[in-house]
Tab-separated table of C-alpha atoms in Angstrom:
chain	number	residue	atom	x	y	z
A	1	MET	CA	155.150	141.867	94.192
A	2	ALA	CA	159.304	142.963	94.349
A	3	ARG	CA	161.285	141.715	96.888
A	4	THR	CA	163.978	143.598	98.211
A	5	GLY	CA	166.626	140.471	97.921
A	6	ARG	CA	168.142	142.200	100.610
A	7	ARG	CA	169.232	138.918	104.015
A	8	PRO	CA	167.444	139.079	107.165
A	9	GLY	CA	168.897	142.064	109.210
A	10	VAL	CA	168.797	142.392	113.035
A	11	SER	CA	165.291	143.122	112.835
A	12	GLY	CA	164.419	139.808	110.163
A	13	THR	CA	166.060	137.398	112.371
A	14	ARG	CA	163.636	139.333	115.947
A	15	GLU	CA	160.681	139.043	113.297
A	16	ALA	CA	161.408	135.453	112.538
A	17	ILE	CA	162.124	133.812	116.025
A	18	LEU	CA	158.823	136.198	117.220
A	19	ASP	CA	157.243	134.545	114.110
A	20	ALA	CA	158.145	131.486	115.119
A	21	ALA	CA	157.203	132.051	118.704
A	22	ARG	CA	153.765	132.806	117.941
A	23	ARG	CA	153.460	129.424	116.030
A	24	ALA	CA	154.906	127.608	119.055
A	25	PHE	CA	152.534	128.861	121.614
A	26	ALA	CA	149.683	128.095	119.284
A	27	GLU	CA	150.308	124.820	118.464
A	28	GLN	CA	151.687	123.815	122.140
A	29	GLY	CA	150.823	125.720	124.291
A	30	TYR	CA	152.285	128.203	126.540
A	31	GLN	CA	153.948	125.536	128.938
A	32	HIS	CA	155.299	123.399	126.650
A	33	ALA	CA	156.182	125.643	124.354
A	34	THR	CA	160.194	126.525	124.358
A	35	ILE	CA	162.614	128.884	123.881
A	36	ARG	CA	164.992	125.462	122.015
A	37	GLY	CA	161.867	124.789	119.969
A	38	VAL	CA	161.723	127.821	119.006
A	39	ALA	CA	164.756	128.652	117.923
A	40	ASP	CA	164.446	125.606	115.808
A	41	LEU	CA	161.442	126.462	114.054
A	42	ALA	CA	162.905	130.342	113.348
A	43	GLY	CA	166.477	128.261	112.767
A	44	VAL	CA	168.832	129.902	114.972
A	45	ASP	CA	170.496	129.357	117.506
A	46	PRO	CA	169.031	128.958	120.971
A	47	ALA	CA	171.327	131.816	123.039
A	48	LEU	CA	170.508	134.308	119.866
A	49	VAL	CA	166.762	133.705	121.266
A	50	HIS	CA	167.973	134.246	124.480
A	51	HIS	CA	169.843	137.545	123.877
A	52	TYR	CA	166.969	139.037	122.401
A	53	PHE	CA	163.867	138.452	124.585
A	54	GLY	CA	165.535	136.954	127.556
A	55	THR	CA	162.737	135.039	129.310
A	56	LYS	CA	159.779	133.116	127.929
A	57	GLN	CA	157.300	135.163	129.007
A	58	ARG	CA	158.980	138.136	127.845
A	59	LEU	CA	159.308	136.513	124.213
A	60	PHE	CA	155.696	135.333	125.193
A	61	VAL	CA	154.803	138.776	126.236
A	62	ALA	CA	156.788	139.899	122.870
A	63	ALA	CA	155.043	138.208	120.679
A	64	VAL	CA	151.521	139.132	121.048
A	65	GLN	CA	153.176	142.312	121.180
A	66	LEU	CA	152.451	143.955	124.565
A	67	PRO	CA	152.350	147.647	124.448
A	68	VAL	CA	153.922	146.809	128.453
A	69	ASN	CA	155.220	143.549	130.306
A	70	PRO	CA	152.290	143.062	132.381
A	71	VAL	CA	154.124	139.963	134.417
A	72	GLU	CA	156.445	143.076	135.514
A	73	HIS	CA	153.859	145.853	136.283
A	74	LEU	CA	152.111	143.385	138.363
A	75	MET	CA	155.963	142.580	140.178
A	76	ALA	CA	156.151	146.223	140.771
A	77	VAL	CA	152.578	146.709	142.256
A	78	LEU	CA	153.003	143.679	144.404
A	79	GLU	CA	155.852	145.389	146.216
A	80	GLU	CA	153.643	147.442	147.184
A	81	ASP	CA	151.545	147.639	150.239
A	82	PRO	CA	149.269	144.676	149.328
A	83	GLU	CA	146.234	146.716	150.761
A	84	GLN	CA	146.857	149.355	148.533
A	85	ILE	CA	147.137	147.354	145.334
A	86	GLY	CA	143.587	147.365	144.327
A	87	ARG	CA	143.463	150.344	142.480
A	88	ARG	CA	146.513	149.984	140.924
A	89	LEU	CA	146.145	146.876	139.635
A	90	VAL	CA	143.377	147.644	137.565
A	91	ALA	CA	144.886	150.908	136.890
A	92	THR	CA	147.028	148.951	135.322
A	93	PHE	CA	145.644	146.956	133.432
A	94	LEU	CA	143.666	149.501	132.349
A	95	SER	CA	146.372	151.462	130.691
A	96	VAL	CA	147.457	148.046	128.515
A	97	TRP	CA	144.376	147.772	127.077
A	98	ASP	CA	144.146	151.176	127.119
A	99	HIS	CA	146.921	151.643	124.974
A	100	ALA	CA	146.987	148.402	122.522
A	101	ALA	CA	145.326	148.665	119.338
A	102	GLU	CA	142.553	147.962	117.918
A	103	GLN	CA	143.471	144.620	115.552
A	104	SER	CA	146.303	143.788	118.694
A	105	PRO	CA	147.382	140.754	118.761
A	106	LEU	CA	146.373	140.961	122.722
A	107	LEU	CA	142.639	140.977	121.059
A	108	ALA	CA	142.721	138.608	119.082
A	109	LEU	CA	144.629	135.848	121.366
A	110	VAL	CA	140.806	136.263	123.534
A	111	ARG	CA	138.959	136.658	121.123
A	112	SER	CA	140.002	133.139	119.855
A	113	ALA	CA	139.927	132.281	123.697
A	114	VAL	CA	136.401	132.436	123.133
A	115	GLY	CA	136.251	130.311	120.523
A	116	ASP	CA	138.734	127.881	120.382
A	117	ASP	CA	140.085	125.206	122.801
A	118	ARG	CA	143.701	124.702	122.706
A	119	ALA	CA	143.898	129.197	122.488
A	120	ALA	CA	141.710	129.004	125.773
A	121	ALA	CA	144.172	126.845	127.322
A	122	LEU	CA	147.691	128.755	125.919
A	123	LEU	CA	145.864	131.862	127.552
A	124	ARG	CA	145.205	129.485	130.747
A	125	GLU	CA	148.406	128.261	131.110
A	126	PHE	CA	150.172	132.084	130.639
A	127	ILE	CA	147.712	133.700	132.874
A	128	THR	CA	148.529	130.067	135.677
A	129	GLU	CA	151.758	130.306	135.583
A	130	GLU	CA	152.971	133.942	134.612
A	131	VAL	CA	149.833	135.976	136.831
A	132	LEU	CA	148.232	133.529	139.284
A	133	GLY	CA	151.701	131.675	140.418
A	134	PRO	CA	153.079	134.913	141.431
A	135	ILE	CA	150.167	136.319	142.898
A	136	ALA	CA	149.829	133.269	145.255
A	137	HIS	CA	153.043	133.411	146.251
A	138	ARG	CA	152.651	136.933	147.500
A	139	LEU	CA	149.703	136.458	149.466
A	140	GLY	CA	150.686	133.604	150.755
A	141	SER	CA	147.299	133.109	151.564
A	142	PRO	CA	145.690	128.768	151.911
A	143	ASP	CA	143.362	130.165	149.463
A	144	ALA	CA	145.511	132.909	147.460
A	145	ARG	CA	144.895	130.623	144.425
A	146	LEU	CA	141.082	130.738	144.613
A	147	ARG	CA	141.379	134.848	145.236
A	148	ALA	CA	143.848	135.174	142.308
A	149	THR	CA	141.524	133.850	139.916
A	150	LEU	CA	138.453	136.144	140.994
A	151	VAL	CA	140.640	138.688	140.292
A	152	GLY	CA	141.011	137.580	136.869
A	153	SER	CA	136.805	136.961	136.569
A	154	GLN	CA	137.096	140.750	137.374
A	155	LEU	CA	140.064	142.226	135.088
A	156	ILE	CA	138.714	139.885	131.472
A	157	GLY	CA	135.082	140.914	132.467
A	158	LEU	CA	135.953	144.292	132.764
A	159	ALA	CA	138.394	144.222	128.682
A	160	MET	CA	134.971	142.374	127.518
A	161	ALA	CA	132.694	144.586	128.830
A	162	ARG	CA	134.863	147.829	127.838
A	163	TYR	CA	137.236	147.251	124.770
A	164	ILE	CA	135.018	144.169	123.312
A	165	VAL	CA	131.757	144.543	123.971
A	166	LYS	CA	132.217	148.042	124.381
A	167	VAL	CA	128.974	148.584	126.508
A	168	GLU	CA	128.473	151.908	127.404
A	169	PRO	CA	128.498	154.042	129.798
A	170	LEU	CA	131.425	151.533	130.889
A	171	ALA	CA	132.783	152.246	127.585
A	172	SER	CA	133.978	155.648	127.883
A	173	VAL	CA	133.887	156.819	131.029
A	174	PRO	CA	137.562	158.265	131.948
A	175	ALA	CA	139.281	155.034	133.098
A	176	ALA	CA	140.105	156.528	136.478
A	177	GLN	CA	136.777	156.166	137.506
A	178	VAL	CA	137.378	153.199	136.128
A	179	ALA	CA	139.813	152.162	138.245
A	180	ALA	CA	138.277	153.958	141.531
A	181	ALA	CA	134.680	152.180	141.546
A	182	VAL	CA	136.416	148.327	140.547
A	183	GLY	CA	139.867	149.036	142.359
A	184	PRO	CA	137.901	147.955	146.460
A	185	THR	CA	136.559	144.891	144.075
A	186	VAL	CA	139.932	143.652	143.333
A	187	GLN	CA	141.366	144.419	146.808
A	188	ARG	CA	138.497	142.697	148.678
A	189	TYR	CA	139.512	139.630	146.448
A	190	LEU	CA	142.712	139.855	147.450
A	191	THR	CA	143.217	140.609	151.400
A	192	GLY	CA	139.273	140.700	152.409
A	193	GLU	CA	136.828	137.863	153.316
A	194	LEU	CA	135.549	136.176	150.415
A	195	ALA	CA	132.589	134.935	152.619
A	196	PRO	CA	131.074	137.022	155.133
B	1	MET	CA	119.198	111.341	103.563
B	2	ALA	CA	116.100	110.251	103.741
B	3	ARG	CA	113.567	112.930	104.604
B	4	THR	CA	110.521	112.587	106.397
B	5	GLY	CA	107.962	114.285	103.991
B	6	ARG	CA	105.650	114.761	106.547
B	7	ARG	CA	104.521	118.771	106.645
B	8	PRO	CA	104.944	121.324	109.330
B	9	GLY	CA	103.099	120.155	112.519
B	10	VAL	CA	103.384	122.652	115.372
B	11	SER	CA	106.503	121.911	116.548
B	12	GLY	CA	107.948	122.768	112.697
B	13	THR	CA	106.498	125.589	112.778
B	14	ARG	CA	108.293	126.854	115.992
B	15	GLU	CA	110.750	125.638	115.595
B	16	ALA	CA	110.530	127.511	111.754
B	17	ILE	CA	110.049	131.051	113.462
B	18	LEU	CA	113.203	130.428	116.352
B	19	ASP	CA	114.992	129.227	112.963
B	20	ALA	CA	114.096	132.531	111.793
B	21	ALA	CA	114.457	134.778	114.869
B	22	ARG	CA	117.936	133.644	114.967
B	23	ARG	CA	118.158	134.646	111.590
B	24	ALA	CA	116.794	138.091	111.962
B	25	PHE	CA	118.453	139.217	115.594
B	26	ALA	CA	122.246	137.696	114.275
B	27	GLU	CA	121.254	140.519	110.027
B	28	GLN	CA	119.480	142.762	112.023
B	29	GLY	CA	120.677	143.510	115.530
B	30	TYR	CA	118.426	143.050	118.928
B	31	GLN	CA	117.227	146.114	118.966
B	32	HIS	CA	115.744	146.641	114.562
B	33	ALA	CA	114.513	142.982	114.440
B	34	THR	CA	110.725	142.947	114.677
B	35	ILE	CA	108.296	140.227	115.481
B	36	ARG	CA	106.744	141.034	111.928
B	37	GLY	CA	110.295	140.767	110.507
B	38	VAL	CA	110.878	137.470	111.521
B	39	ALA	CA	107.018	135.838	111.003
B	40	ASP	CA	107.535	137.416	107.315
B	41	LEU	CA	111.430	135.625	107.029
B	42	ALA	CA	109.265	132.366	108.917
B	43	GLY	CA	106.175	132.205	106.292
B	44	VAL	CA	103.699	132.493	108.791
B	45	ASP	CA	100.841	134.685	111.072
B	46	PRO	CA	103.456	137.570	113.068
B	47	ALA	CA	99.858	136.543	115.196
B	48	LEU	CA	101.309	133.136	115.616
B	49	VAL	CA	105.084	135.016	116.035
B	50	HIS	CA	102.980	136.221	119.582
B	51	HIS	CA	101.389	133.026	120.316
B	52	TYR	CA	103.620	131.215	121.221
B	53	PHE	CA	106.272	133.435	122.543
B	54	GLY	CA	104.780	136.839	123.638
B	55	THR	CA	107.349	139.337	123.583
B	56	LYS	CA	110.146	140.143	121.597
B	57	GLN	CA	112.159	139.731	124.383
B	58	ARG	CA	111.139	135.922	125.644
B	59	LEU	CA	111.289	135.206	121.444
B	60	PHE	CA	115.503	136.229	121.596
B	61	VAL	CA	115.701	133.907	124.974
B	62	ALA	CA	114.558	130.383	123.486
B	63	ALA	CA	116.607	131.366	120.502
B	64	VAL	CA	118.850	131.664	122.012
B	65	GLN	CA	117.434	128.384	124.169
B	66	LEU	CA	118.483	129.471	127.106
B	67	PRO	CA	117.449	126.847	130.079
B	68	VAL	CA	115.660	130.156	132.215
B	69	ASN	CA	114.590	133.108	131.222
B	70	PRO	CA	116.903	135.488	132.444
B	71	VAL	CA	114.557	138.793	132.789
B	72	GLU	CA	112.699	136.958	134.052
B	73	HIS	CA	114.628	136.473	136.649
B	74	LEU	CA	116.153	139.544	137.078
B	75	MET	CA	112.882	140.712	137.489
B	76	ALA	CA	112.083	138.567	140.392
B	77	VAL	CA	115.643	138.935	141.690
B	78	LEU	CA	114.960	142.826	142.221
B	79	GLU	CA	112.006	142.810	143.682
B	80	GLU	CA	113.500	141.576	146.974
B	81	ASP	CA	115.281	143.832	148.942
B	82	PRO	CA	117.733	146.215	147.570
B	83	GLU	CA	120.160	145.528	150.148
B	84	GLN	CA	120.097	141.494	149.788
B	85	ILE	CA	120.381	141.231	145.548
B	86	GLY	CA	123.906	140.451	145.357
B	87	ARG	CA	124.776	137.166	145.792
B	88	ARG	CA	121.081	136.034	144.699
B	89	LEU	CA	121.863	137.963	141.426
B	90	VAL	CA	124.574	136.049	141.144
B	91	ALA	CA	123.142	133.009	142.364
B	92	THR	CA	120.654	133.426	139.200
B	93	PHE	CA	123.647	133.684	136.352
B	94	LEU	CA	124.968	130.709	138.106
B	95	SER	CA	122.568	128.736	137.671
B	96	VAL	CA	121.994	129.520	133.833
B	97	TRP	CA	125.333	128.974	133.070
B	98	ASP	CA	125.339	125.532	135.155
B	99	HIS	CA	122.458	124.252	133.322
B	100	ALA	CA	123.485	125.696	130.107
B	101	ALA	CA	125.209	122.780	127.835
B	102	GLU	CA	128.997	122.764	126.895
B	103	GLN	CA	127.118	123.748	123.542
B	104	SER	CA	125.037	126.104	124.181
B	105	PRO	CA	123.158	128.407	121.549
B	106	LEU	CA	124.432	131.293	124.311
B	107	LEU	CA	128.328	129.814	124.817
B	108	ALA	CA	127.658	130.233	120.989
B	109	LEU	CA	126.843	133.922	121.719
B	110	VAL	CA	128.711	135.120	123.616
B	111	ARG	CA	131.921	133.730	121.583
B	112	SER	CA	130.402	135.197	118.003
B	113	ALA	CA	130.247	138.238	120.287
B	114	VAL	CA	133.795	138.198	120.426
B	115	GLY	CA	135.298	137.600	117.716
B	116	ASP	CA	132.341	139.373	115.433
B	117	ASP	CA	131.314	142.688	115.370
B	118	ARG	CA	127.820	142.263	114.834
B	119	ALA	CA	127.415	139.790	116.888
B	120	ALA	CA	129.193	142.152	119.687
B	121	ALA	CA	126.232	144.697	119.295
B	122	LEU	CA	123.109	142.159	119.302
B	123	LEU	CA	124.810	140.957	122.611
B	124	ARG	CA	124.966	144.751	123.613
B	125	GLU	CA	121.986	145.913	122.524
B	126	PHE	CA	119.864	142.948	124.609
B	127	ILE	CA	122.151	143.170	127.078
B	128	THR	CA	121.137	147.381	127.146
B	129	GLU	CA	117.710	147.139	126.877
B	130	GLU	CA	116.224	143.619	128.643
B	131	VAL	CA	118.910	143.785	131.744
B	132	LEU	CA	120.270	147.100	131.897
B	133	GLY	CA	117.369	149.266	131.577
B	134	PRO	CA	115.401	147.364	134.030
B	135	ILE	CA	118.136	147.394	136.967
B	136	ALA	CA	118.865	151.021	135.968
B	137	HIS	CA	115.093	151.738	136.764
B	138	ARG	CA	115.275	149.722	139.734
B	139	LEU	CA	117.877	151.527	141.239
B	140	GLY	CA	116.601	155.116	140.125
B	141	SER	CA	119.701	156.422	140.967
B	142	PRO	CA	121.783	158.930	139.024
B	143	ASP	CA	124.577	156.565	138.337
B	144	ALA	CA	121.955	153.391	137.607
B	145	ARG	CA	123.450	152.529	134.032
B	146	LEU	CA	127.107	152.475	135.006
B	147	ARG	CA	126.190	150.113	137.810
B	148	ALA	CA	124.288	148.037	135.809
B	149	THR	CA	127.846	147.832	133.946
B	150	LEU	CA	129.662	147.086	136.779
B	151	VAL	CA	127.820	144.687	136.814
B	152	GLY	CA	127.511	143.220	134.016
B	153	SER	CA	131.435	143.330	134.068
B	154	GLN	CA	132.066	141.765	136.547
B	155	LEU	CA	129.440	138.612	135.464
B	156	ILE	CA	130.397	137.997	131.811
B	157	GLY	CA	133.969	137.763	133.162
B	158	LEU	CA	133.014	134.785	136.106
B	159	ALA	CA	131.401	133.418	132.851
B	160	MET	CA	134.524	133.895	130.861
B	161	ALA	CA	136.543	132.709	133.524
B	162	ARG	CA	134.242	129.760	134.847
B	163	TYR	CA	132.698	128.209	131.650
B	164	ILE	CA	134.991	129.599	128.609
B	165	VAL	CA	139.205	130.014	129.661
B	166	LYS	CA	137.971	127.302	132.710
B	167	VAL	CA	140.531	128.869	135.009
B	168	GLU	CA	140.971	126.297	138.282
B	169	PRO	CA	140.094	126.860	141.064
B	170	LEU	CA	137.174	129.302	139.979
B	171	ALA	CA	136.253	126.254	137.245
B	172	SER	CA	135.919	123.755	140.352
B	173	VAL	CA	134.718	125.472	143.567
B	174	PRO	CA	130.482	125.085	143.847
B	175	ALA	CA	128.579	127.546	142.636
B	176	ALA	CA	126.940	128.791	145.917
B	177	GLN	CA	131.049	129.552	147.835
B	178	VAL	CA	131.217	132.365	143.878
B	179	ALA	CA	127.889	133.749	144.868
B	180	ALA	CA	129.704	134.167	148.321
B	181	ALA	CA	131.994	135.535	146.945
B	182	VAL	CA	131.664	137.573	143.968
B	183	GLY	CA	128.326	138.465	145.781
B	184	PRO	CA	129.542	141.744	147.269
B	185	THR	CA	130.635	142.702	144.156
B	186	VAL	CA	127.445	142.444	142.374
B	187	GLN	CA	126.312	144.066	145.901
B	188	ARG	CA	128.474	147.168	146.186
B	189	TYR	CA	128.636	148.072	142.867
B	190	LEU	CA	124.522	148.690	142.811
B	191	THR	CA	123.906	150.193	146.419
B	192	GLY	CA	126.691	150.739	147.480
B	193	GLU	CA	129.842	153.151	146.804
B	194	LEU	CA	131.144	153.346	143.241
B	195	ALA	CA	134.362	155.585	144.324
B	196	PRO	CA	135.259	156.037	147.749
């Protein structure tokens, strides 16, 4: 195979950082991976990693090649009227998945989380720190973390049924119809009666 | 390794049939696997497979070593007052999982369904024929299959969050509390308003 022989430019450095990040997250988990450790692996200065990606959270989102940053979308949704976020949250979640490629690293991560304890820990730590933490903080109720995990259970199941196992008719109905059906579930988990 | 050298007795024959069934389901899927094909693979008469396992559905349940037959539990739950089955369905589902061993073939099947299209098809066909079909029949509504898949999405997500990715606190709260929280979701998917 011929190689170009050019030294890596901006996109080469960026890709080297992302490769290093994928290795660091896979080997150390979300909690223990650091910007400094990723920089060391990539052979660049930590300031450069900060320059390109800002935070560990954004680096992770870039490393798994999500088309949008779900944490930033989540924050925007959480800013709205708390009684209206169920459907918005489901719609946002579906749009991330509808736009993810069939062989996306997101799908790969979910797949490996199911088969591999270390990948499961990575996913669990990211969800706990970056998704459940902010939701619990926003809700402020004593059972906020349980509520957040119930939301997570419905969303991950939706991804499994619609995008991975592809059970019909759920796999083919329009996203808006799914959001209308599942939105009230998420709304109740967030702000409704949990044990009537 | 020493071998006993004994010829297979009843339990040996039963195990040979189950081995053959696992191969047949994995290779041909749920829909196309047949009692006759399993018997051929195991080198026994089809009547013997019928004698031990009755139906293809029971053979599948035995092959993946479920501690209870979820389809028979489902049928019993569906016989009850349709307005009360949400919580019962969730409680039954949790008890199947709570009693399944950590390395059970059920977990293995779900894991492989996430990584392997053929295993996903096997799971999808079993769920469609043996779980969604009966629920849709019992409900009798035009959108019954969509309702059933929505139920499936919540239940598979619950299994992922509580038993596979093990997100806290959902992984540790008592099953009765989970059934109380998730039951109304399943109830609404079965008999409530889908698009308010």
